Every structure is written in structure tokens, then in C-alpha cells.
Coordinates of C-alpha atoms and ligand atoms in Angstrom, one line a residue:
X1 CA -20.0 -7.2 -17.6
X2 CA -18.0 -9.2 -15.2
X3 CA -17.9 -6.8 -12.3
X4 CA -20.2 -6.6 -9.3
X5 CA -19.0 -3.1 -8.6
X6 CA -20.6 -1.9 -11.8
X7 CA -23.8 -1.4 -9.9
X8 CA -23.2 1.8 -8.1
X9 CA -21.6 1.2 -4.7
X10 CA -21.4 4.8 -3.7
X11 CA -24.4 5.5 -1.5
X12 CA -23.1 8.3 0.6
X13 CA -20.2 9.6 -1.4
X14 CA -22.3 12.7 -1.7
X15 CA -21.3 13.6 1.9
X16 CA -17.9 14.5 0.5
X17 CA -19.1 15.3 -3.1
X18 CA -17.0 18.3 -4.0
X19 CA -14.6 18.5 -6.9
X20 CA -11.8 18.2 -6.2
X21 CA -12.1 16.6 -2.8
X22 CA -9.0 17.7 -1.1
X23 CA -7.2 15.3 1.3
X24 CA -4.0 16.6 2.9
X25 CA -1.8 16.0 5.9
X26 CA 1.6 14.6 6.7
X27 CA 3.0 11.3 5.5
X28 CA 3.3 10.2 9.1
X29 CA 1.9 11.4 12.4
X30 CA 5.1 12.1 14.4
X31 CA 4.2 14.1 17.4
X32 CA 1.0 15.6 18.8
X33 CA 2.4 19.1 18.1
X34 CA 3.3 18.3 14.5
X35 CA -0.1 16.8 13.9
X36 CA -2.1 19.5 15.6
X37 CA -0.2 22.4 14.0
X38 CA -0.3 20.9 10.5
X39 CA -4.0 20.3 10.9
X40 CA -4.6 23.9 12.3
X41 CA -2.9 25.5 9.3
X42 CA -4.7 23.3 6.8
X43 CA -8.1 23.7 8.4
X44 CA -7.7 27.5 8.7
X45 CA -6.9 27.7 5.0
X46 CA -10.4 26.5 4.3
X47 CA -9.1 24.5 1.3
X48 CA -8.8 21.0 2.8
X49 CA -11.7 18.6 3.3
X50 CA -10.1 15.6 4.9
X51 CA -7.0 15.4 7.1
X52 CA -4.7 12.4 6.5
X53 CA -1.8 11.0 8.5
X54 CA 0.0 7.6 8.5
X55 CA 0.0 5.9 11.9
X56 CA 1.5 2.6 10.8
X57 CA 4.0 3.0 8.1
X58 CA 4.9 0.3 5.6
X59 CA 8.7 0.9 5.1
X60 CA 10.8 -0.7 2.4
X61 CA 13.7 -1.4 4.8
X62 CA 13.6 -2.2 8.5
X63 CA 15.0 0.3 11.0
X64 CA 13.2 3.2 9.3
X65 CA 10.5 5.0 11.2
X66 CA 7.5 2.7 11.3
X67 CA 4.9 5.1 12.6
X68 CA 3.8 6.1 16.1
X69 CA 1.1 3.4 16.2
X70 CA -2.2 3.7 18.1
X71 CA -1.0 6.6 20.2
X72 CA -1.4 8.8 17.1
X73 CA -5.0 7.9 16.7
X74 CA -5.8 10.0 19.7
X75 CA -4.2 13.0 18.0
X76 CA -6.4 12.5 14.9
X77 CA -9.5 12.3 17.1
X78 CA -8.4 15.6 18.5
X79 CA -8.0 17.1 15.0
X80 CA -11.5 16.1 14.3
X81 CA -12.9 17.6 17.5
X82 CA -10.9 20.9 17.3
X83 CA -11.0 21.6 13.6
X84 CA -14.0 19.7 12.4
X85 CA -12.1 17.9 9.7
X86 CA -12.8 14.2 8.9
X87 CA -9.7 12.2 9.3
X88 CA -8.1 9.4 7.3
X89 CA -5.5 6.7 8.1
X90 CA -3.9 3.8 6.3
X91 CA -4.8 0.3 7.5
X92 CA -3.0 -2.8 6.5
X93 CA -4.2 -5.4 9.0
X94 CA -7.3 -6.4 11.0
X95 CA -5.8 -4.9 14.1
X96 CA -5.3 -1.5 12.3
X97 CA -9.0 -1.6 11.3
X98 CA -10.2 -2.3 14.8
X99 CA -8.0 0.4 16.3
X100 CA -8.9 3.0 13.7
X101 CA -12.6 2.4 14.2
X102 CA -12.3 2.5 18.0
X103 CA -11.0 6.1 17.6
X104 CA -13.7 7.1 15.2
X105 CA -11.5 7.5 12.1
X106 CA -13.8 8.6 9.1
X107 CA -11.9 7.2 6.2
X108 CA -9.6 4.2 6.0
X109 CA -7.2 3.9 3.1
X110 CA -5.4 0.8 1.9
X111 CA -1.8 1.3 0.8
X112 CA -0.2 0.2 -2.5
X113 CA 1.8 -2.5 -0.7
X114 CA -1.4 -4.0 0.8
X115 CA -3.6 -3.9 -2.3
X116 CA -1.2 -6.4 -4.0
X117 CA -1.9 -9.0 -1.4
X118 CA -5.3 -10.8 -1.7
X119 CA -4.8 -12.4 1.8
X120 CA -4.3 -9.0 3.4
X121 CA -7.2 -7.6 1.5
X122 CA -9.5 -10.4 2.6
X123 CA -8.4 -10.0 6.2
X124 CA -9.3 -6.3 6.0
X125 CA -12.5 -7.0 4.3
X126 CA -13.6 -9.5 7.0
X127 CA -12.7 -7.0 9.7
X128 CA -14.9 -4.4 7.9
X129 CA -18.0 -6.5 7.6
X130 CA -21.0 -4.7 9.0
X131 CA -19.2 -1.4 9.4
X132 CA -20.2 1.8 7.8
X133 CA -17.0 3.6 7.0
X134 CA -15.5 5.1 3.9
X135 CA -12.6 3.2 2.3
X136 CA -10.2 4.3 -0.4
X137 CA -8.0 1.7 -2.1
X138 CA -4.6 2.8 -3.6
X139 CA -3.5 1.1 -6.8
X140 CA -1.2 -2.0 -6.3
X141 CA 2.5 -1.2 -6.7
X142 CA 2.6 -3.2 -9.9
X143 CA 0.6 -2.1 -12.9
X144 CA -2.1 -4.8 -12.7
X145 CA -5.7 -3.4 -13.0
X146 CA -7.4 -6.7 -12.0
X147 CA -5.5 -6.7 -8.7
X148 CA -6.9 -3.2 -8.0
X149 CA -10.4 -4.2 -9.0
X150 CA -10.1 -7.4 -7.0
X151 CA -9.2 -5.4 -3.9
X152 CA -12.2 -3.1 -4.4
X153 CA -14.5 -6.1 -4.9
X154 CA -13.4 -7.8 -1.7
X155 CA -14.1 -4.6 0.3
X156 CA -17.4 -4.1 -1.6
X157 CA -18.5 -7.6 -0.9
X158 CA -17.9 -7.0 2.8
X159 CA -20.8 -4.5 2.5
X160 CA -18.7 -1.2 2.3
X161 CA -20.7 1.1 0.0
X162 CA -18.6 4.2 0.2
X163 CA -15.6 3.2 -1.8
X164 CA -13.0 5.1 -3.7
X165 CA -9.8 4.5 -5.6
X166 CA -6.5 6.4 -5.2
X167 CA -4.1 6.5 -8.1
X168 CA -0.5 6.8 -6.8
X169 CA 1.5 5.4 -9.7
X170 CA 3.4 2.1 -10.2
X171 CA 6.9 1.2 -9.2
X172 CA 9.4 0.2 -11.9
X173 CA 12.8 -1.2 -11.9
X174 CA 14.2 1.4 -14.2
X175 CA 15.1 4.7 -12.6
X176 CA 12.8 7.4 -13.8
X177 CA 12.2 11.0 -12.8
X178 CA 9.1 10.0 -11.0
X179 CA 9.1 7.8 -7.9
X180 CA 6.2 5.9 -9.3
X181 CA 5.1 5.9 -13.0
X182 CA 1.7 7.4 -13.6
X183 CA 0.5 5.0 -16.4
X184 CA -2.7 7.1 -16.7
X185 CA -4.3 4.5 -18.9
X186 CA -4.8 2.2 -15.9
X187 CA -7.0 4.5 -13.8
X188 CA -8.8 5.4 -17.1
X189 CA -9.5 1.7 -17.6
X190 CA -10.6 1.4 -14.0
X191 CA -13.2 4.1 -14.7
X192 CA -14.4 2.2 -17.8
X193 CA -14.8 -0.9 -15.7
X194 CA -16.4 0.8 -12.7
X195 CA -17.9 4.0 -14.0
X196 CA -19.0 5.5 -10.6
X197 CA -15.8 4.9 -8.7
X198 CA -14.5 8.2 -7.2
X199 CA -10.9 8.6 -8.3
X200 CA -8.4 10.5 -6.2
X201 CA -4.9 11.3 -7.4
X202 CA -1.9 11.2 -5.1
X203 CA 0.7 13.2 -6.9
X204 CA 3.0 13.2 -3.8
X205 CA 3.8 9.5 -3.9
X206 CA 3.7 9.5 -7.7
X207 CA 6.2 12.2 -8.2
X208 CA 8.3 11.6 -5.1
X209 CA 9.3 15.2 -5.1
X210 CA 7.4 18.4 -4.3
X211 CA 8.4 19.9 -7.7
X212 CA 6.1 17.4 -9.5
X213 CA 3.0 17.9 -7.5
X214 CA 1.4 20.7 -9.5
X215 CA 2.0 19.2 -12.9
X216 CA 0.7 15.7 -11.9
X217 CA -2.3 17.2 -10.0
X218 CA -3.2 19.3 -13.1
X219 CA -3.0 16.2 -15.3
X220 CA -5.3 14.3 -13.0
X221 CA -7.8 17.2 -13.0
X222 CA -7.7 17.3 -16.8
X223 CA -8.6 13.6 -16.7
X224 CA -11.6 14.4 -14.6
X225 CA -10.4 12.8 -11.3
X226 CA -12.6 13.6 -8.3
X227 CA -10.0 14.6 -5.8
X228 CA -6.4 14.9 -4.6
X229 CA -4.4 13.5 -1.8
X230 CA -1.3 15.6 -1.1
X231 CA 1.2 15.2 1.7
X232 CA 1.7 18.3 3.8
X233 CA 3.9 18.8 6.9
X234 CA 4.7 21.9 8.9
X235 CA 8.4 21.2 8.6
X236 CA 9.1 18.9 5.7
X237 CA 12.9 19.1 6.2
X238 CA 12.6 17.3 9.5
X239 CA 9.9 14.8 8.5
X240 CA 10.5 11.2 9.6
X241 CA 9.3 9.8 6.2
X242 CA 8.9 11.1 2.7
X243 CA 10.7 14.4 3.3
X244 CA 11.3 15.3 -0.3
X245 CA 7.7 15.2 -1.4
X246 CA 6.0 16.9 1.5
X247 CA 5.0 20.6 1.3
X248 CA 4.2 23.2 3.9
X249 CA 0.6 24.1 4.3
X250 CA 1.1 27.5 2.6
X251 CA 2.9 25.8 -0.3
X252 CA 0.0 23.4 -0.7
X253 CA -2.4 26.4 -1.0
X254 CA 0.0 28.0 -3.6
X255 CA -0.2 24.8 -5.6
X256 CA -4.0 24.6 -5.3
X257 CA -4.3 28.2 -6.5
X258 CA -2.5 27.3 -9.7
X259 CA -4.6 24.3 -10.7
X260 CA -7.0 25.1 -13.5
X261 CA -10.3 23.2 -13.1
X262 CA -11.9 22.5 -16.5
X263 CA -15.5 21.4 -16.8
X264 CA -16.1 17.8 -17.8
X265 CA -18.8 18.9 -20.2
X266 CA -20.8 21.9 -21.4
X267 CA -24.3 22.8 -22.6
X268 CA -22.8 25.4 -25.1
X269 CA -24.3 24.4 -28.5
X270 CA -21.6 25.8 -30.8
X271 CA -18.9 24.2 -28.7
X272 CA -20.8 20.9 -28.9
X273 CA -21.3 21.1 -32.6
X274 CA -17.6 21.8 -33.3
X275 CA -16.6 19.0 -31.1
X276 CA -19.1 16.7 -32.8
X277 CA -17.6 17.6 -36.2
X278 CA -14.1 16.9 -35.0
X279 CA -15.1 13.6 -33.5
X280 CA -16.8 12.7 -36.8
X281 CA -13.5 13.3 -38.5
X282 CA -11.7 11.1 -36.0
X283 CA -14.3 8.3 -36.7
X284 CA -13.6 8.6 -40.5
X285 CA -9.9 8.4 -40.0
X286 CA -10.3 5.4 -37.7
X287 CA -12.3 3.6 -40.4
X288 CA -9.5 4.4 -43.0
X289 CA -7.0 3.1 -40.6
X290 CA -8.8 -0.2 -40.4
X291 CA -9.2 -0.4 -44.2
X292 CA -5.4 0.1 -44.5
X293 CA -4.7 -2.5 -41.8
X294 CA -7.0 -4.9 -43.7
X295 CA -5.2 -4.4 -47.0
X296 CA -1.8 -4.7 -45.3
X297 CA -2.9 -8.0 -43.7
X298 CA -4.1 -9.3 -47.0
X299 CA -0.6 -8.7 -48.4
X300 CA 0.9 -10.4 -45.4
X301 CA -1.4 -13.4 -46.0
X302 CA -0.2 -13.6 -49.6
X303 CA 3.4 -13.5 -48.4
X304 CA 2.6 -16.3 -46.0
X305 CA 1.3 -18.5 -48.8
X306 CA 4.3 -17.7 -50.9
X307 CA 6.8 -18.5 -48.1
X308 CA 4.9 -21.8 -47.6
X309 CA 5.3 -22.7 -51.2
X310 CA 9.0 -22.0 -51.1
X311 CA 9.5 -23.5 -47.6
X312 CA 10.9 -20.3 -46.0
X313 CA 10.6 -19.3 -42.3
X314 CA 8.1 -16.7 -41.3
X315 CA 10.5 -14.5 -39.3
X316 CA 13.3 -12.7 -41.0
X317 CA 14.9 -10.4 -38.4
X318 CA 16.9 -8.3 -40.9
X319 CA 13.7 -7.3 -42.7
X320 CA 12.0 -6.6 -39.4
X321 CA 14.8 -4.2 -38.2
X322 CA 14.6 -2.4 -41.5
X323 CA 10.8 -1.9 -41.2
X324 CA 11.1 -0.5 -37.7
X325 CA 13.8 1.9 -38.4
X326 CA 12.1 3.2 -41.5
X327 CA 8.8 3.6 -39.6
X328 CA 10.5 5.4 -36.7
X329 CA 12.0 8.0 -39.1
X330 CA 8.7 8.3 -41.0
X331 CA 6.9 8.8 -37.7
X332 CA 9.4 11.4 -36.6
X333 CA 8.7 13.5 -39.7
X334 CA 5.1 13.4 -38.8
X335 CA 5.5 14.4 -35.2
X336 CA 5.0 10.8 -33.8
X337 CA 7.1 9.6 -30.9
X338 CA 9.4 6.6 -31.6
X339 CA 8.0 4.6 -28.7
X340 CA 4.5 5.0 -30.1
X341 CA 5.6 4.0 -33.6
X342 CA 7.5 1.0 -32.4
X343 CA 4.5 -0.2 -30.3
X344 CA 2.0 0.1 -33.1
X345 CA 4.3 -1.6 -35.5
X346 CA 5.1 -4.4 -33.1
X347 CA 1.4 -5.1 -32.6
X348 CA 0.8 -5.1 -36.4
X349 CA 3.8 -7.4 -36.9
X350 CA 2.5 -9.8 -34.2
X351 CA -0.8 -10.0 -35.9
X352 CA 0.8 -10.6 -39.4
X353 CA 2.9 -13.4 -37.8
X354 CA -0.1 -15.1 -36.4
X355 CA -1.9 -14.8 -39.7
X356 CA 1.1 -16.3 -41.5
X357 CA 1.5 -19.1 -39.0
X358 CA -2.2 -20.1 -39.6
X359 CA -1.7 -20.0 -43.3
X360 CA 1.6 -22.0 -43.2
X361 CA 0.1 -24.7 -41.0
X362 CA -3.0 -25.1 -42.9
X363 CA -3.2 -28.5 -44.5
Ligands
LIG401 C1 1.2 7.0 2.2 O1 0.2 7.4 1.7 O2 1.9 7.5 3.0 C2 1.7 5.7 1.6 C3 2.5 4.9 2.3 O3 1.4 5.5 0.3 P1 1.6 4.4 -0.8 O4 0.7 3.2 -0.2 O5 1.0 5.0 -2.0 O6 3.0 4.1 -0.9
LIG402 MN1 4.2 9.0 2.4

């Protein structure tokens, strides 16, 4: 195992160990009144564990609202004192870290635009050396798991033991319904690599619209995430950043009321037996799949030999097109999506090609 984080880093995560850990608050702290009133409503609902607000905002274009800066930290301190909620802010530089710590901020999170940059991550890690604070790291904007893990490693190496990861989705050039694509396999792989890492889902930045929050939050709970970070503002229509995705505190509670929390496991013997049987069936089919793949590959090898003898190229694109369109329609009849079918076939084809190349170049 290549990863230092695989030894549990999470000494005091238990302080907040509640599923789901609920982090909520505005995208940005804008005024003292907006912060205090949002915090009051969220605290009084009894449903929120941590209050979040952005103080320094990483904006895509200049001349947008870039946050109120350190002034807002005093408001967060007041939230903590008046409503007893731990508070969280985003930090992106050494200066942000020092300022946040000076004001007793409980949780620092690192934004997607910072996680991508190893220099920035190292600067933050160095500023955190010797400090006992909780740190959450959002996924990098691009879908690269190692960059996310590298950022976690840098902070962990600085001695931070209370670490968590926030999944907020990945940006893409194509326009999609979501602001950032979930690509759920990436946080699932992160869990495989770092089994103890607490995983928080941020459906607000993922969906980019309040209408997607419930569905994305439900999916993350079904994948056994540990918590949620959702943007909430007393008056989303007037928000200075991320208007469309923020919900009023009462709307947040309505969303939370609709989330169904399933148990990760059960002691129920008959359920376990049935599940075991079904899993055995899956294992049998997997074995059959590999038998078939092996047989298919043997035929491909024979074709390779045959092509070699007749001095024919490996790739014949007309044949390939025919295979894909036939497979997509076979898949469709069987309820399999065309993207899935094409992906599988492409992987098989790639493997056949490398087998054939080997054969054709054998002396
Ligand atoms: C935020 O949480 O307000 C934020 C800027 O998020 P992200 O880093 O996910 O874009
Ligand atoms: Mn935001």
C-alpha cells in the first residue's frame, strides 16, 4: 500500500461523529446581519452541526465579489459564541490560515481550486504545522484522484490528524445539467485507498442549482458518505455569490426531512443469507465473464497470426464500426446503456489489439 494515510489519521473525528454530519451556511459571509440571522435560523432548527461561510472567495472572473475578508471572521466568532456552533471557513493561502486560527475557527476547508495546486497545498501545510485544527479538503476541479490524495498527504504530513474529504464534483468543458459532474467512482476509489477518511458531499456546488440538492444528497447517503455541506442563505435571491444554489434555512430543513438514511449494514441473519446468495451468483457470473473473455482473446490471437501470415494490418476500422453498432443494439435489447456498452467494447478491443501487436511482432 503506497499511502501513508492508510494508517488511520482520524484521532478526534469522534468529536463530530454523527451521521450525517451537517455543515451549512452561506456561500459567502456578506454582512454581520446576514451571517448572524442565517446562523440563528440554522442553529435553532437543531439540525446543523457546523456553520460554514466563505470569507475569501475564489472567483472565476475578476470584479466579482471576492469576500469580505478578515472582518467576517469576527462574525463567525460571534456565531460560535452566541449559538454554540463550530465554524468553518475556506483557506487558500498561509495568510488565510493564520487569520482563521487567530479567530478560533474550528474547521478549515480547502477549495477545489486550491487542491489542484501542490505549491498552494504545501504552503498551507507548512502554515498548519504544529496546529490542532480540523481540515477538510475538497476534490480538485479536475477528476484526478492522486491530486486529491496528494493534498491530503501534504496536510497529514504537517501533523493534522483530523482530516476529511469533501466531494463537490468535477468541472467539464461540455455543458451538462450539473455545474460539476459527480463522477461518484472517484470518491469511492478514495475510500478504497484511505478507508477511514470521512467523506462529506457538497451537493450545492455539484448541482449548481437548489433543485438538485436533494437528489445528490440522497445519492451520497446511499453511498455511505459521512456528511453533507449545503449552502444556505437567509435571502438567496440577493446573495453576492452562488445565488441559484443556495436555499433558505427552512428549505434546507425540508430537504433534510426527505433524505432517507439507510444503514450501512445489518445483523439480520435472513437478510445477510439472501445477500450472500445473490453475491455468490454475481461471483459465478464474473467467472463466466472471464472465461468468455479468455475464449474471445484466443480467437483474436488466432486472427493475429492469420493476419501476420497474410501481411494484413491489425486495425480495420469498417469492421470495428460494425462491431460497435451491433453491440450497442444488442445491449439496448438487454437494458444496457450505449455508453456502457461502447466503453466495455473499447477496452476489450484495446486488449485484442495489444495481443495481436505482440503476436505480429514476434520473430
Ligand atoms: C465554496 O464552498 O463556497 C466553494 C468556493 O467551493 P468549491 O471550492 O467547491 O468551488
Ligand atoms: Mn459557493
